[in-house]
Every structure is written in structure tokens, then in C-alpha cells.
Coordinates of C-alpha atoms in Angstrom, one line a residue:
I1211 CA 84.4 65.5 140.5
H1212 CA 86.9 62.5 141.5
S1213 CA 88.8 60.5 138.9
A1214 CA 91.5 57.9 139.6
G1215 CA 91.3 58.8 143.1
K1216 CA 92.2 62.3 143.1
V1217 CA 89.3 65.6 143.2
V1218 CA 89.9 67.0 140.5
I1219 CA 88.0 71.2 141.1
S1220 CA 89.1 72.4 137.8
T1221 CA 90.5 72.0 134.7
D1222 CA 91.9 73.6 131.3
V1223 CA 90.2 76.2 129.2
T1224 CA 91.7 76.9 126.3
R1225 CA 89.6 79.3 123.5
T1226 CA 90.3 79.3 119.9
W1227 CA 89.1 80.9 117.5
E1228 CA 89.1 80.2 113.3
L1229 CA 89.2 84.0 111.6
H1230 CA 88.1 85.1 107.3
T1231 CA 89.4 87.7 106.4
G1232 CA 87.7 88.7 103.7
W1233 CA 88.8 89.8 100.1
L1234 CA 92.0 91.1 100.1
T1235 CA 93.8 94.1 98.0
D1236 CA 97.6 92.6 96.9
A1237 CA 98.3 95.0 99.0
E1238 CA 96.5 94.0 102.0
A1239 CA 97.9 90.3 101.5
G1240 CA 101.2 91.3 101.1
R1241 CA 100.8 92.8 105.0
M1242 CA 99.7 89.2 106.1
G1243 CA 103.4 87.9 106.6
H1244 CA 103.7 91.2 109.3
L1245 CA 100.5 89.8 111.1
L1246 CA 101.3 85.6 111.2
G1247 CA 105.1 86.3 111.2
S1248 CA 104.3 89.3 114.9
P1249 CA 104.5 88.1 118.5
L1250 CA 102.3 90.8 119.7
V1251 CA 98.6 90.0 118.9
Y1252 CA 95.0 91.5 120.4
L1253 CA 92.3 90.1 118.8
Y1254 CA 89.1 93.0 118.2
D1255 CA 85.8 91.6 120.4
C1256 CA 83.4 94.9 119.0
V1257 CA 80.4 94.1 120.4
S1258 CA 82.6 94.3 123.4
G1259 CA 84.6 96.6 123.6
V1260 CA 87.4 93.7 124.3
Y1261 CA 90.6 93.3 123.6
Y1262 CA 91.5 89.9 123.7
P1263 CA 95.7 89.1 123.6
V1264 CA 95.9 86.1 121.2
I1265 CA 98.5 84.2 119.9
I1266 CA 98.7 82.8 115.7
K1267 CA 98.3 78.3 115.9
T1268 CA 98.7 78.8 112.0
D1269 CA 102.7 78.9 110.9
E1270 CA 101.8 78.7 107.5
Y1271 CA 100.2 81.0 104.2
Q1272 CA 101.1 80.8 100.8
Q1273 CA 100.9 84.8 99.8
K1274 CA 98.7 85.6 96.7
V1275 CA 98.9 87.9 93.9
T1276 CA 95.1 88.5 92.7
R1277 CA 96.2 88.0 88.6
Y1278 CA 98.1 85.0 89.6
D1279 CA 95.0 83.5 91.5
G1280 CA 91.9 85.8 91.6
M1281 CA 89.8 86.4 94.6
I1282 CA 92.3 86.5 97.9
Q1283 CA 90.9 85.0 101.3
Y1284 CA 92.6 84.0 104.3
T1285 CA 91.9 81.9 107.5
I1286 CA 93.7 82.8 109.7
N1287 CA 93.0 80.5 114.3
V1288 CA 94.4 81.9 116.8
E1289 CA 94.5 81.2 120.6
L1290 CA 93.8 82.7 123.2
A1291 CA 96.7 83.8 125.3
E1292 CA 95.6 83.2 128.9
T1293 CA 94.5 79.8 130.3
M1294 CA 90.5 80.0 131.7
K1295 CA 89.0 78.1 134.4
R1296 CA 86.5 75.6 134.0

């Protein structure tokens, strides 16, 4: 592929996922800070049986408790920690 006089051999691809927790108890929701603040996180693909190293891109969250917020559920955005080539 030619682009502005240069030959482009490959491009970097960033793989991302938007993850949704199920409904959490207060105790489970209380541990979200540990997950979101961790520098070493792996995403497990239960279909293929593969672990992927990921970087959590969700940098802030609101800690919730059921007595005030009702049911608790979170959305977490992650990015594959390895660069893929196309």
C-alpha cells in the first residue's frame, strides 16, 4: 500500500473490550477499587481458554452500596497490553 510516497507494510491495531459486571453484592463492589487500581490484570476467554494481559482504561469509578444505589453493576474498559500488527 502506498501512502504519500511511503510504503506502508503494516499498521498497529489496538484491541479493546467493554466489560460489564453482573449484579454485585456490597462486598464484591467494595473490591472494585483493587481491580481497577491493579497494574497486573488478565482477561480470561473461557471459550478459547486463553488469558490476555490487559490494561484497565477505566480510570475512575463511583463506589456504590446497595442500600443507597440499589443494584450494583459496573462497566470496565480494557485494552490488550500487546500491540497487534495488521
